PDB file of N, CA and C in Angstrom:
ATOM      1  N   MET A   1     -51.142  10.012 -28.446  1.00  0.00           N
ATOM      2  CA  MET A   1     -51.404  11.281 -27.804  1.00  0.00           C
ATOM      3  C   MET A   1     -52.893  11.612 -27.834  1.00  0.00           C
ATOM      4  N   ALA A   2     -53.585  11.226 -28.891  1.00  0.00           N
ATOM      5  CA  ALA A   2     -55.008  11.532 -29.003  1.00  0.00           C
ATOM      6  C   ALA A   2     -55.818  10.852 -27.907  1.00  0.00           C
ATOM      7  N   ALA A   3     -55.398   9.669 -27.482  1.00  0.00           N
ATOM      8  CA  ALA A   3     -56.132   8.935 -26.452  1.00  0.00           C
ATOM      9  C   ALA A   3     -56.121   9.649 -25.103  1.00  0.00           C
ATOM     10  N   ILE A   4     -55.095  10.430 -24.844  1.00  0.00           N
ATOM     11  CA  ILE A   4     -55.026  11.133 -23.557  1.00  0.00           C
ATOM     12  C   ILE A   4     -55.324  12.619 -23.695  1.00  0.00           C
ATOM     13  N   GLY A   5     -55.539  13.076 -24.908  1.00  0.00           N
ATOM     14  CA  GLY A   5     -56.001  14.440 -25.117  1.00  0.00           C
ATOM     15  C   GLY A   5     -54.913  15.503 -25.236  1.00  0.00           C
ATOM     16  N   GLY A   6     -53.657  15.147 -25.230  1.00  0.00           N
ATOM     17  CA  GLY A   6     -52.607  16.151 -25.362  1.00  0.00           C
ATOM     18  C   GLY A   6     -52.481  17.027 -24.127  1.00  0.00           C
ATOM     19  N   PHE A   7     -51.835  18.156 -24.292  1.00  0.00           N
ATOM     20  CA  PHE A   7     -51.653  19.070 -23.172  1.00  0.00           C
ATOM     21  C   PHE A   7     -52.981  19.713 -22.793  1.00  0.00           C
ATOM     22  N   ALA A   8     -53.229  19.854 -21.497  1.00  0.00           N
ATOM     23  CA  ALA A   8     -54.475  20.435 -21.006  1.00  0.00           C
ATOM     24  C   ALA A   8     -54.397  21.956 -21.040  1.00  0.00           C
ATOM     25  N   ASP A   9     -55.463  22.588 -21.493  1.00  0.00           N
ATOM     26  CA  ASP A   9     -55.518  24.046 -21.569  1.00  0.00           C
ATOM     27  C   ASP A   9     -55.552  24.713 -20.192  1.00  0.00           C
ATOM     28  N   ALA A  10     -55.852  23.955 -19.155  1.00  0.00           N
ATOM     29  CA  ALA A  10     -55.954  24.518 -17.807  1.00  0.00           C
ATOM     30  C   ALA A  10     -54.609  24.980 -17.256  1.00  0.00           C
ATOM     31  N   PHE A  11     -53.535  24.530 -17.867  1.00  0.00           N
ATOM     32  CA  PHE A  11     -52.200  24.870 -17.383  1.00  0.00           C
ATOM     33  C   PHE A  11     -51.556  25.881 -18.316  1.00  0.00           C
ATOM     34  N   PHE A  12     -50.878  26.850 -17.715  1.00  0.00           N
ATOM     35  CA  PHE A  12     -50.117  27.805 -18.496  1.00  0.00           C
ATOM     36  C   PHE A  12     -48.704  27.869 -17.937  1.00  0.00           C
ATOM     37  N   LEU A  13     -47.764  27.440 -18.704  1.00  0.00           N
ATOM     38  CA  LEU A  13     -46.349  27.576 -18.424  1.00  0.00           C
ATOM     39  C   LEU A  13     -45.764  26.550 -17.461  1.00  0.00           C
ATOM     40  N   TYR A  14     -46.492  26.127 -16.462  1.00  0.00           N
ATOM     41  CA  TYR A  14     -45.934  25.197 -15.481  1.00  0.00           C
ATOM     42  C   TYR A  14     -46.875  24.022 -15.256  1.00  0.00           C
ATOM     43  N   PHE A  15     -46.324  22.845 -14.980  1.00  0.00           N
ATOM     44  CA  PHE A  15     -47.030  21.624 -14.590  1.00  0.00           C
ATOM     45  C   PHE A  15     -47.746  20.912 -15.727  1.00  0.00           C
ATOM     46  N   GLU A  16     -47.783  21.479 -16.921  1.00  0.00           N
ATOM     47  CA  GLU A  16     -48.467  20.799 -18.018  1.00  0.00           C
ATOM     48  C   GLU A  16     -47.782  19.493 -18.373  1.00  0.00           C
ATOM     49  N   ASP A  17     -46.463  19.428 -18.221  1.00  0.00           N
ATOM     50  CA  ASP A  17     -45.747  18.190 -18.521  1.00  0.00           C
ATOM     51  C   ASP A  17     -45.996  17.117 -17.472  1.00  0.00           C
ATOM     52  N   PHE A  18     -46.110  17.515 -16.209  1.00  0.00           N
ATOM     53  CA  PHE A  18     -46.428  16.555 -15.147  1.00  0.00           C
ATOM     54  C   PHE A  18     -47.819  15.973 -15.346  1.00  0.00           C
ATOM     55  N   ASP A  19     -48.765  16.850 -15.674  1.00  0.00           N
ATOM     56  CA  ASP A  19     -50.143  16.409 -15.906  1.00  0.00           C
ATOM     57  C   ASP A  19     -50.208  15.425 -17.070  1.00  0.00           C
ATOM     58  N   LEU A  20     -49.556  15.752 -18.167  1.00  0.00           N
ATOM     59  CA  LEU A  20     -49.552  14.875 -19.345  1.00  0.00           C
ATOM     60  C   LEU A  20     -48.904  13.534 -19.017  1.00  0.00           C
ATOM     61  N   SER A  21     -47.811  13.550 -18.255  1.00  0.00           N
ATOM     62  CA  SER A  21     -47.127  12.308 -17.893  1.00  0.00           C
ATOM     63  C   SER A  21     -48.004  11.399 -17.044  1.00  0.00           C
ATOM     64  N   LEU A  22     -48.704  11.970 -16.082  1.00  0.00           N
ATOM     65  CA  LEU A  22     -49.579  11.148 -15.231  1.00  0.00           C
ATOM     66  C   LEU A  22     -50.743  10.561 -16.026  1.00  0.00           C
ATOM     67  N   ARG A  23     -51.309  11.351 -16.936  1.00  0.00           N
ATOM     68  CA  ARG A  23     -52.399  10.832 -17.761  1.00  0.00           C
ATOM     69  C   ARG A  23     -51.909   9.765 -18.720  1.00  0.00           C
ATOM     70  N   ALA A  24     -50.706   9.927 -19.255  1.00  0.00           N
ATOM     71  CA  ALA A  24     -50.129   8.907 -20.146  1.00  0.00           C
ATOM     72  C   ALA A  24     -49.871   7.614 -19.384  1.00  0.00           C
ATOM     73  N   ALA A  25     -49.349   7.726 -18.178  1.00  0.00           N
ATOM     74  CA  ALA A  25     -49.078   6.534 -17.362  1.00  0.00           C
ATOM     75  C   ALA A  25     -50.372   5.809 -17.017  1.00  0.00           C
ATOM     76  N   ALA A  26     -51.437   6.555 -16.772  1.00  0.00           N
ATOM     77  CA  ALA A  26     -52.722   5.937 -16.449  1.00  0.00           C
ATOM     78  C   ALA A  26     -53.344   5.254 -17.670  1.00  0.00           C
ATOM     79  N   ALA A  27     -53.025   5.738 -18.869  1.00  0.00           N
ATOM     80  CA  ALA A  27     -53.618   5.192 -20.092  1.00  0.00           C
ATOM     81  C   ALA A  27     -52.870   3.987 -20.643  1.00  0.00           C
ATOM     82  N   GLY A  28     -51.666   3.784 -20.199  1.00  0.00           N
ATOM     83  CA  GLY A  28     -50.902   2.676 -20.760  1.00  0.00           C
ATOM     84  C   GLY A  28     -49.591   2.482 -20.035  1.00  0.00           C
ATOM     85  N   ARG A  29     -48.668   1.932 -20.738  1.00  0.00           N
ATOM     86  CA  ARG A  29     -47.368   1.613 -20.162  1.00  0.00           C
ATOM     87  C   ARG A  29     -46.323   2.614 -20.647  1.00  0.00           C
ATOM     88  N   LEU A  30     -45.546   3.134 -19.728  1.00  0.00           N
ATOM     89  CA  LEU A  30     -44.479   4.057 -20.088  1.00  0.00           C
ATOM     90  C   LEU A  30     -43.159   3.308 -20.146  1.00  0.00           C
ATOM     91  N   ALA A  31     -42.252   3.808 -20.943  1.00  0.00           N
ATOM     92  CA  ALA A  31     -40.933   3.185 -21.069  1.00  0.00           C
ATOM     93  C   ALA A  31     -39.863   4.218 -20.733  1.00  0.00           C
ATOM     94  N   TYR A  32     -38.878   3.787 -20.007  1.00  0.00           N
ATOM     95  CA  TYR A  32     -37.717   4.618 -19.714  1.00  0.00           C
ATOM     96  C   TYR A  32     -36.638   4.255 -20.721  1.00  0.00           C
ATOM     97  N   VAL A  33     -36.191   5.231 -21.476  1.00  0.00           N
ATOM     98  CA  VAL A  33     -35.176   5.000 -22.501  1.00  0.00           C
ATOM     99  C   VAL A  33     -34.006   5.937 -22.198  1.00  0.00           C
ATOM    100  N   PRO A  34     -32.980   5.429 -21.517  1.00  0.00           N
ATOM    101  CA  PRO A  34     -31.891   6.297 -21.084  1.00  0.00           C
ATOM    102  C   PRO A  34     -31.117   6.966 -22.216  1.00  0.00           C
ATOM    103  N   SER A  35     -31.169   6.424 -23.412  1.00  0.00           N
ATOM    104  CA  SER A  35     -30.430   7.024 -24.528  1.00  0.00           C
ATOM    105  C   SER A  35     -31.122   8.276 -25.086  1.00  0.00           C
ATOM    106  N   VAL A  36     -32.380   8.497 -24.714  1.00  0.00           N
ATOM    107  CA  VAL A  36     -33.107   9.674 -25.188  1.00  0.00           C
ATOM    108  C   VAL A  36     -32.701  10.874 -24.354  1.00  0.00           C
ATOM    109  N   ARG A  37     -32.423  11.973 -25.031  1.00  0.00           N
ATOM    110  CA  ARG A  37     -32.028  13.195 -24.348  1.00  0.00           C
ATOM    111  C   ARG A  37     -32.902  14.334 -24.847  1.00  0.00           C
ATOM    112  N   ILE A  38     -33.465  15.075 -23.923  1.00  0.00           N
ATOM    113  CA  ILE A  38     -34.289  16.229 -24.266  1.00  0.00           C
ATOM    114  C   ILE A  38     -33.603  17.463 -23.698  1.00  0.00           C
ATOM    115  N   VAL A  39     -33.413  18.459 -24.542  1.00  0.00           N
ATOM    116  CA  VAL A  39     -32.769  19.695 -24.117  1.00  0.00           C
ATOM    117  C   VAL A  39     -33.781  20.828 -24.237  1.00  0.00           C
ATOM    118  N   HIS A  40     -33.953  21.571 -23.164  1.00  0.00           N
ATOM    119  CA  HIS A  40     -34.873  22.696 -23.163  1.00  0.00           C
ATOM    120  C   HIS A  40     -34.072  23.984 -23.250  1.00  0.00           C
ATOM    121  N   HIS A  41     -34.275  24.697 -24.317  1.00  0.00           N
ATOM    122  CA  HIS A  41     -33.622  25.995 -24.496  1.00  0.00           C
ATOM    123  C   HIS A  41     -34.653  27.071 -24.154  1.00  0.00           C
ATOM    124  N   GLY A  42     -34.984  27.150 -22.879  1.00  0.00           N
ATOM    125  CA  GLY A  42     -36.061  28.024 -22.430  1.00  0.00           C
ATOM    126  C   GLY A  42     -35.673  29.485 -22.361  1.00  0.00           C
ATOM    127  N   GLY A  43     -36.682  30.282 -22.061  1.00  0.00           N
ATOM    128  CA  GLY A  43     -36.502  31.723 -21.979  1.00  0.00           C
ATOM    129  C   GLY A  43     -36.201  32.222 -20.587  1.00  0.00           C
ATOM    130  N   HIS A  44     -35.772  31.328 -19.710  1.00  0.00           N
ATOM    131  CA  HIS A  44     -35.417  31.709 -18.335  1.00  0.00           C
ATOM    132  C   HIS A  44     -36.591  32.365 -17.607  1.00  0.00           C
ATOM    133  N   ALA A  45     -37.749  31.728 -17.685  1.00  0.00           N
ATOM    134  CA  ALA A  45     -38.975  32.280 -17.101  1.00  0.00           C
ATOM    135  C   ALA A  45     -38.852  32.497 -15.605  1.00  0.00           C
ATOM    136  N   ALA A  46     -38.062  31.694 -14.919  1.00  0.00           N
ATOM    137  CA  ALA A  46     -37.941  31.835 -13.468  1.00  0.00           C
ATOM    138  C   ALA A  46     -37.320  33.172 -13.078  1.00  0.00           C
ATOM    139  N   ARG A  47     -36.649  33.816 -13.999  1.00  0.00           N
ATOM    140  CA  ARG A  47     -36.000  35.092 -13.709  1.00  0.00           C
ATOM    141  C   ARG A  47     -36.878  36.299 -14.028  1.00  0.00           C
ATOM    142  N   LYS A  48     -38.101  36.080 -14.421  1.00  0.00           N
ATOM    143  CA  LYS A  48     -38.932  37.180 -14.899  1.00  0.00           C
ATOM    144  C   LYS A  48     -39.774  37.847 -13.826  1.00  0.00           C
ATOM    145  N   GLY A  49     -39.633  37.436 -12.580  1.00  0.00           N
ATOM    146  CA  GLY A  49     -40.276  38.185 -11.512  1.00  0.00           C
ATOM    147  C   GLY A  49     -41.502  37.551 -10.900  1.00  0.00           C
ATOM    148  N   LEU A  50     -42.203  38.380 -10.160  1.00  0.00           N
ATOM    149  CA  LEU A  50     -43.320  37.951  -9.328  1.00  0.00           C
ATOM    150  C   LEU A  50     -44.478  37.368 -10.142  1.00  0.00           C
ATOM    151  N   ARG A  51     -44.693  37.883 -11.338  1.00  0.00           N
ATOM    152  CA  ARG A  51     -45.785  37.351 -12.179  1.00  0.00           C
ATOM    153  C   ARG A  51     -45.613  35.847 -12.401  1.00  0.00           C
ATOM    154  N   HIS A  52     -44.390  35.409 -12.625  1.00  0.00           N
ATOM    155  CA  HIS A  52     -44.142  33.996 -12.871  1.00  0.00           C
ATOM    156  C   HIS A  52     -44.288  33.166 -11.600  1.00  0.00           C
ATOM    157  N   VAL A  53     -44.030  33.752 -10.460  1.00  0.00           N
ATOM    158  CA  VAL A  53     -44.286  33.059  -9.197  1.00  0.00           C
ATOM    159  C   VAL A  53     -45.779  32.784  -9.073  1.00  0.00           C
ATOM    160  N   PHE A  54     -46.614  33.767  -9.400  1.00  0.00           N
ATOM    161  CA  PHE A  54     -48.067  33.580  -9.342  1.00  0.00           C
ATOM    162  C   PHE A  54     -48.539  32.556 -10.374  1.00  0.00           C
ATOM    163  N   LEU A  55     -47.956  32.571 -11.571  1.00  0.00           N
ATOM    164  CA  LEU A  55     -48.310  31.573 -12.579  1.00  0.00           C
ATOM    165  C   LEU A  55     -47.947  30.173 -12.107  1.00  0.00           C
ATOM    166  N   PHE A  56     -46.780  30.034 -11.486  1.00  0.00           N
ATOM    167  CA  PHE A  56     -46.347  28.744 -10.966  1.00  0.00           C
ATOM    168  C   PHE A  56     -47.299  28.252  -9.880  1.00  0.00           C
ATOM    169  N   VAL A  57     -47.630  29.113  -8.938  1.00  0.00           N
ATOM    170  CA  VAL A  57     -48.523  28.733  -7.838  1.00  0.00           C
ATOM    171  C   VAL A  57     -49.909  28.385  -8.380  1.00  0.00           C
ATOM    172  N   GLY A  58     -50.404  29.150  -9.332  1.00  0.00           N
ATOM    173  CA  GLY A  58     -51.713  28.851  -9.923  1.00  0.00           C
ATOM    174  C   GLY A  58     -51.728  27.504 -10.621  1.00  0.00           C
ATOM    175  N   SER A  59     -50.685  27.206 -11.379  1.00  0.00           N
ATOM    176  CA  SER A  59     -50.612  25.907 -12.045  1.00  0.00           C
ATOM    177  C   SER A  59     -50.448  24.776 -11.041  1.00  0.00           C
ATOM    178  N   ALA A  60     -49.694  25.026  -9.973  1.00  0.00           N
ATOM    179  CA  ALA A  60     -49.543  24.004  -8.922  1.00  0.00           C
ATOM    180  C   ALA A  60     -50.892  23.699  -8.282  1.00  0.00           C
ATOM    181  N   MET A  61     -51.664  24.730  -8.000  1.00  0.00           N
ATOM    182  CA  MET A  61     -52.994  24.521  -7.397  1.00  0.00           C
ATOM    183  C   MET A  61     -53.885  23.708  -8.346  1.00  0.00           C
ATOM    184  N   THR A  62     -53.854  24.029  -9.627  1.00  0.00           N
ATOM    185  CA  THR A  62     -54.633  23.270 -10.614  1.00  0.00           C
ATOM    186  C   THR A  62     -54.176  21.819 -10.659  1.00  0.00           C
ATOM    187  N   PHE A  63     -52.863  21.614 -10.730  1.00  0.00           N
ATOM    188  CA  PHE A  63     -52.307  20.266 -10.809  1.00  0.00           C
ATOM    189  C   PHE A  63     -52.685  19.425  -9.599  1.00  0.00           C
ATOM    190  N   PHE A  64     -52.408  19.932  -8.410  1.00  0.00           N
ATOM    191  CA  PHE A  64     -52.687  19.153  -7.202  1.00  0.00           C
ATOM    192  C   PHE A  64     -54.186  19.014  -6.956  1.00  0.00           C
ATOM    193  N   GLY A  65     -54.976  19.985  -7.411  1.00  0.00           N
ATOM    194  CA  GLY A  65     -56.422  19.848  -7.328  1.00  0.00           C
ATOM    195  C   GLY A  65     -56.940  18.692  -8.179  1.00  0.00           C
ATOM    196  N   ARG A  66     -56.314  18.478  -9.322  1.00  0.00           N
ATOM    197  CA  ARG A  66     -56.705  17.381 -10.210  1.00  0.00           C
ATOM    198  C   ARG A  66     -56.148  16.031  -9.784  1.00  0.00           C
ATOM    199  N   HIS A  67     -54.901  16.021  -9.347  1.00  0.00           N
ATOM    200  CA  HIS A  67     -54.199  14.757  -9.116  1.00  0.00           C
ATOM    201  C   HIS A  67     -54.017  14.407  -7.646  1.00  0.00           C
ATOM    202  N   GLY A  68     -54.432  15.262  -6.764  1.00  0.00           N
ATOM    203  CA  GLY A  68     -54.334  14.982  -5.335  1.00  0.00           C
ATOM    204  C   GLY A  68     -53.126  15.626  -4.697  1.00  0.00           C
ATOM    205  N   TRP A  69     -53.190  15.746  -3.414  1.00  0.00           N
ATOM    206  CA  TRP A  69     -52.144  16.415  -2.633  1.00  0.00           C
ATOM    207  C   TRP A  69     -51.267  15.399  -1.926  1.00  0.00           C
ATOM    208  N   ARG A  70     -50.846  14.333  -2.634  1.00  0.00           N
ATOM    209  CA  ARG A  70     -49.947  13.341  -2.070  1.00  0.00           C
ATOM    210  C   ARG A  70     -48.525  13.879  -2.093  1.00  0.00           C
ATOM    211  N   TRP A  71     -47.758  13.539  -1.093  1.00  0.00           N
ATOM    212  CA  TRP A  71     -46.377  13.994  -1.035  1.00  0.00           C
ATOM    213  C   TRP A  71     -45.399  12.868  -1.315  1.00  0.00           C
ATOM    214  N   ALA A  72     -45.879  11.664  -1.476  1.00  0.00           N
ATOM    215  CA  ALA A  72     -44.975  10.543  -1.760  1.00  0.00           C
ATOM    216  C   ALA A  72     -45.589   9.617  -2.791  1.00  0.00           C
TER     217      ALA A  72
END
C-alpha cells in the first residue's frame, strides 16, 4: 500500500476506491480471488439528499480528470 500512497485525500466519500484500484493495477499485478467477500455496512449515503449528489459529482470530476474520460 505504501508504494501507491494509499487513499488519495482529493476524494471524499465517492470514487476513492476506484482511484486506489487503478493505481494498484498500474503498480503491479492484481489478483481476482472469488472466495474473498467484502461486505459494506454503510450509512445509506445515497439517501441523504442533494448534498451527496454534489459530493458524488465532485468526486467524479476529480476521478475522471485524473484518469481520463474513457467510456470503455
